[in-house]
Amino acid sequence: MKWLTDTAATTEPKKNTRFVMTALDDLRAGLPTEQISRPENGSVDEPLCTIVSSDPRIIELCAAIAVGAAVRIIQCTDPETLHTGTTGPVLWGSDMAGLADNDRHRVDVLIGLESAASGLWSLASRFPKTRVALLPSAGQWLGEYLGLWAMRAGHGHTLALGATAGGLGTSTLALLLAHAGTLSGMRSIVIDMDPHSRSLWPRATSRPPTGIGWEELQLSGGRLAAHQLAETMPQLRSTSVLTWSESKEHELIDEQLMIRLLAAARQGFDLVILDTGRYPHPRQTVINQFIDRRVLTANSSAPPHHGEVVLCGEQRARYEASSGAEILGSFPISSRIIKADHRGDLFDCFKSRGLRQSLANLCLLPQVQGQIS
């Protein structure tokens, strides 16, 4: 099903602002910028790094550090087989660093035992942007370096929807946008981050969820790899939904859990839709570091003063937005949507050409190869 038929012209993609840990600002310039590519079969890639070394002690130490950073490490014993397009950081052990060629090889970090310090610092002069890590004393730094890169490696387009008031239909729009992404060929997830949410699940279907919710993630500490997250989330017609399993009051999501979850979601999905509830969210600072785009939902009686805005429930804009605000369009909550919501089959709304066109006209989804514009 091609839901984006006769869509409006697409807008220029927004700048990608990935998560950067402010405590590690000194690492930003040294981090490789390549993103992990998704294989054609649609499987989820893990963050990878390469260690060029044959020294068993260096390999052992780096492997333990990589495991703690949730990064898979690949050993290379022949620099001639190291491709220039290798994704992820390339670490060179002190036993092979002398074979590195600045014109042919990427050298992100020189690794060695503390006894090899003088030789590594001398080699570092050949590679001006290269870092030096002397193990085991620099183990924590190297773990932070790899962990930060893994968080930034996620490629999934992340859109946060925030509401200027309650009852505008923001959660409904979030669910429909995520499923529109699925119908466009993307692996999509909608994440319920509304502090006052009573669960998105019953709004979309009357069937009980099969998979984990926020409660289970809190108990696990959020230690899920990207591929595990994609496999364990409940799904509605192939669209993943992370929400609360029960319709009751709940605690605010822990900041570290949110960081780990969003990092994994960006790695495991092509499209991540965040339903953040009333703007600003209590964890807005964290959310801002992961998202590519933030859009506010509003009505004509209470327009925001800045940002991109969708008028939910309005047929058309009846006011002129103040400077700094951009009206993307309107999304009417039609009787079809209301009826589908009440009977627990929200995604049945996609049978309506008018609804598909209303979503497409907002131009909120990233373009997919082969998509008709």
PDB file of N, CA and C in Angstrom, residues 297-335:
ATOM      1  N   THR A 297       1.793  20.748  18.520  1.00  0.00           N
ATOM      2  CA  THR A 297       0.399  20.738  18.102  1.00  0.00           C
ATOM      3  C   THR A 297      -0.341  21.810  18.895  1.00  0.00           C
ATOM      4  N   ALA A 298      -1.277  22.493  18.237  1.00  0.00           N
ATOM      5  CA  ALA A 298      -1.967  23.606  18.881  1.00  0.00           C
ATOM      6  C   ALA A 298      -3.327  23.797  18.241  1.00  0.00           C
ATOM      7  N   ASN A 299      -4.127  24.678  18.819  1.00  0.00           N
ATOM      8  CA  ASN A 299      -5.361  25.109  18.162  1.00  0.00           C
ATOM      9  C   ASN A 299      -5.289  26.611  17.942  1.00  0.00           C
ATOM     10  N   SER A 300      -6.205  27.136  17.199  1.00  0.00           N
ATOM     11  CA  SER A 300      -6.127  28.538  16.779  1.00  0.00           C
ATOM     12  C   SER A 300      -6.331  29.515  17.922  1.00  0.00           C
ATOM     13  N   SER A 301      -6.890  29.057  19.011  1.00  0.00           N
ATOM     14  CA  SER A 301      -7.146  29.975  20.124  1.00  0.00           C
ATOM     15  C   SER A 301      -5.929  30.178  21.018  1.00  0.00           C
ATOM     16  N   ALA A 302      -4.918  29.282  20.916  1.00  0.00           N
ATOM     17  CA  ALA A 302      -3.733  29.415  21.768  1.00  0.00           C
ATOM     18  C   ALA A 302      -2.481  29.110  20.959  1.00  0.00           C
ATOM     19  N   PRO A 303      -2.135  29.980  20.030  1.00  0.00           N
ATOM     20  CA  PRO A 303      -0.969  29.717  19.174  1.00  0.00           C
ATOM     21  C   PRO A 303       0.345  29.857  19.932  1.00  0.00           C
ATOM     22  N   PRO A 304       1.335  29.006  19.662  1.00  0.00           N
ATOM     23  CA  PRO A 304       2.666  29.179  20.257  1.00  0.00           C
ATOM     24  C   PRO A 304       3.392  30.338  19.595  1.00  0.00           C
ATOM     25  N   HIS A 305       4.442  30.786  20.210  1.00  0.00           N
ATOM     26  CA  HIS A 305       5.182  31.943  19.697  1.00  0.00           C
ATOM     27  C   HIS A 305       6.418  31.546  18.894  1.00  0.00           C
ATOM     28  N   HIS A 306       6.691  30.256  18.812  1.00  0.00           N
ATOM     29  CA  HIS A 306       7.896  29.834  18.093  1.00  0.00           C
ATOM     30  C   HIS A 306       7.731  28.400  17.633  1.00  0.00           C
ATOM     31  N   GLY A 307       8.640  27.971  16.756  1.00  0.00           N
ATOM     32  CA  GLY A 307       8.695  26.578  16.330  1.00  0.00           C
ATOM     33  C   GLY A 307       7.752  26.234  15.193  1.00  0.00           C
ATOM     34  N   GLU A 308       7.771  24.957  14.816  1.00  0.00           N
ATOM     35  CA  GLU A 308       6.894  24.433  13.786  1.00  0.00           C
ATOM     36  C   GLU A 308       5.603  23.942  14.436  1.00  0.00           C
ATOM     37  N   VAL A 309       4.486  24.248  13.804  1.00  0.00           N
ATOM     38  CA  VAL A 309       3.190  24.017  14.442  1.00  0.00           C
ATOM     39  C   VAL A 309       2.243  23.291  13.489  1.00  0.00           C
ATOM     40  N   VAL A 310       1.526  22.307  14.038  1.00  0.00           N
ATOM     41  CA  VAL A 310       0.427  21.654  13.335  1.00  0.00           C
ATOM     42  C   VAL A 310      -0.854  21.970  14.101  1.00  0.00           C
ATOM     43  N   LEU A 311      -1.869  22.443  13.385  1.00  0.00           N
ATOM     44  CA  LEU A 311      -3.152  22.745  14.004  1.00  0.00           C
ATOM     45  C   LEU A 311      -3.991  21.472  14.028  1.00  0.00           C
ATOM     46  N   CYS A 312      -4.072  20.861  15.166  1.00  0.00           N
ATOM     47  CA  CYS A 312      -4.853  19.634  15.293  1.00  0.00           C
ATOM     48  C   CYS A 312      -6.316  19.998  15.541  1.00  0.00           C
ATOM     49  N   GLY A 313      -7.192  19.359  14.790  1.00  0.00           N
ATOM     50  CA  GLY A 313      -8.617  19.609  14.940  1.00  0.00           C
ATOM     51  C   GLY A 313      -9.119  20.798  14.159  1.00  0.00           C
ATOM     52  N   GLU A 314      -8.183  21.570  13.552  1.00  0.00           N
ATOM     53  CA  GLU A 314      -8.578  22.766  12.806  1.00  0.00           C
ATOM     54  C   GLU A 314      -8.593  22.458  11.312  1.00  0.00           C
ATOM     55  N   GLN A 315      -9.599  22.907  10.611  1.00  0.00           N
ATOM     56  CA  GLN A 315      -9.658  22.724   9.166  1.00  0.00           C
ATOM     57  C   GLN A 315      -8.686  23.650   8.443  1.00  0.00           C
ATOM     58  N   ARG A 316      -8.431  24.800   9.028  1.00  0.00           N
ATOM     59  CA  ARG A 316      -7.494  25.740   8.420  1.00  0.00           C
ATOM     60  C   ARG A 316      -7.027  26.725   9.494  1.00  0.00           C
ATOM     61  N   ALA A 317      -5.910  27.352   9.217  1.00  0.00           N
ATOM     62  CA  ALA A 317      -5.386  28.341  10.155  1.00  0.00           C
ATOM     63  C   ALA A 317      -6.261  29.589  10.138  1.00  0.00           C
ATOM     64  N   ARG A 318      -6.667  30.060  11.336  1.00  0.00           N
ATOM     65  CA  ARG A 318      -7.508  31.244  11.401  1.00  0.00           C
ATOM     66  C   ARG A 318      -6.775  32.415  12.053  1.00  0.00           C
ATOM     67  N   TYR A 319      -5.485  32.299  12.134  1.00  0.00           N
ATOM     68  CA  TYR A 319      -4.712  33.393  12.710  1.00  0.00           C
ATOM     69  C   TYR A 319      -3.364  33.438  12.026  1.00  0.00           C
ATOM     70  N   GLU A 320      -2.700  34.554  12.169  1.00  0.00           N
ATOM     71  CA  GLU A 320      -1.353  34.690  11.643  1.00  0.00           C
ATOM     72  C   GLU A 320      -0.368  34.387  12.757  1.00  0.00           C
ATOM     73  N   ALA A 321       0.508  33.431  12.487  1.00  0.00           N
ATOM     74  CA  ALA A 321       1.478  33.045  13.506  1.00  0.00           C
ATOM     75  C   ALA A 321       2.444  34.189  13.788  1.00  0.00           C
ATOM     76  N   SER A 322       2.832  34.305  15.041  1.00  0.00           N
ATOM     77  CA  SER A 322       3.805  35.326  15.402  1.00  0.00           C
ATOM     78  C   SER A 322       5.159  34.977  14.790  1.00  0.00           C
ATOM     79  N   SER A 323       6.053  35.961  14.749  1.00  0.00           N
ATOM     80  CA  SER A 323       7.358  35.736  14.154  1.00  0.00           C
ATOM     81  C   SER A 323       8.069  34.599  14.882  1.00  0.00           C
ATOM     82  N   GLY A 324       8.678  33.714  14.115  1.00  0.00           N
ATOM     83  CA  GLY A 324       9.372  32.578  14.703  1.00  0.00           C
ATOM     84  C   GLY A 324       8.564  31.305  14.664  1.00  0.00           C
ATOM     85  N   ALA A 325       7.251  31.382  14.500  1.00  0.00           N
ATOM     86  CA  ALA A 325       6.407  30.190  14.401  1.00  0.00           C
ATOM     87  C   ALA A 325       6.068  29.915  12.939  1.00  0.00           C
ATOM     88  N   GLU A 326       6.021  28.647  12.592  1.00  0.00           N
ATOM     89  CA  GLU A 326       5.708  28.251  11.218  1.00  0.00           C
ATOM     90  C   GLU A 326       4.559  27.249  11.229  1.00  0.00           C
ATOM     91  N   ILE A 327       3.462  27.594  10.581  1.00  0.00           N
ATOM     92  CA  ILE A 327       2.310  26.702  10.507  1.00  0.00           C
ATOM     93  C   ILE A 327       2.537  25.708   9.374  1.00  0.00           C
ATOM     94  N   LEU A 328       2.657  24.435   9.728  1.00  0.00           N
ATOM     95  CA  LEU A 328       2.891  23.397   8.732  1.00  0.00           C
ATOM     96  C   LEU A 328       1.608  22.962   8.045  1.00  0.00           C
ATOM     97  N   GLY A 329       0.486  23.210   8.693  1.00  0.00           N
ATOM     98  CA  GLY A 329      -0.797  22.804   8.148  1.00  0.00           C
ATOM     99  C   GLY A 329      -1.725  22.370   9.265  1.00  0.00           C
ATOM    100  N   SER A 330      -2.836  21.779   8.905  1.00  0.00           N
ATOM    101  CA  SER A 330      -3.816  21.333   9.890  1.00  0.00           C
ATOM    102  C   SER A 330      -4.049  19.841   9.760  1.00  0.00           C
ATOM    103  N   PHE A 331      -4.444  19.246  10.868  1.00  0.00           N
ATOM    104  CA  PHE A 331      -4.794  17.837  10.859  1.00  0.00           C
ATOM    105  C   PHE A 331      -6.127  17.678  11.580  1.00  0.00           C
ATOM    106  N   PRO A 332      -7.216  17.637  10.843  1.00  0.00           N
ATOM    107  CA  PRO A 332      -8.533  17.534  11.469  1.00  0.00           C
ATOM    108  C   PRO A 332      -8.761  16.157  12.079  1.00  0.00           C
ATOM    109  N   ILE A 333      -9.255  16.134  13.302  1.00  0.00           N
ATOM    110  CA  ILE A 333      -9.635  14.875  13.953  1.00  0.00           C
ATOM    111  C   ILE A 333     -11.059  14.569  13.501  1.00  0.00           C
ATOM    112  N   SER A 334     -11.183  13.815  12.430  1.00  0.00           N
ATOM    113  CA  SER A 334     -12.471  13.569  11.781  1.00  0.00           C
ATOM    114  C   SER A 334     -13.291  12.538  12.552  1.00  0.00           C
ATOM    115  N   SER A 335     -14.550  12.429  12.161  1.00  0.00           N
ATOM    116  CA  SER A 335     -15.428  11.431  12.771  1.00  0.00           C
ATOM    117  C   SER A 335     -14.912  10.024  12.499  1.00  0.00           C
TER     118      SER A 335
END
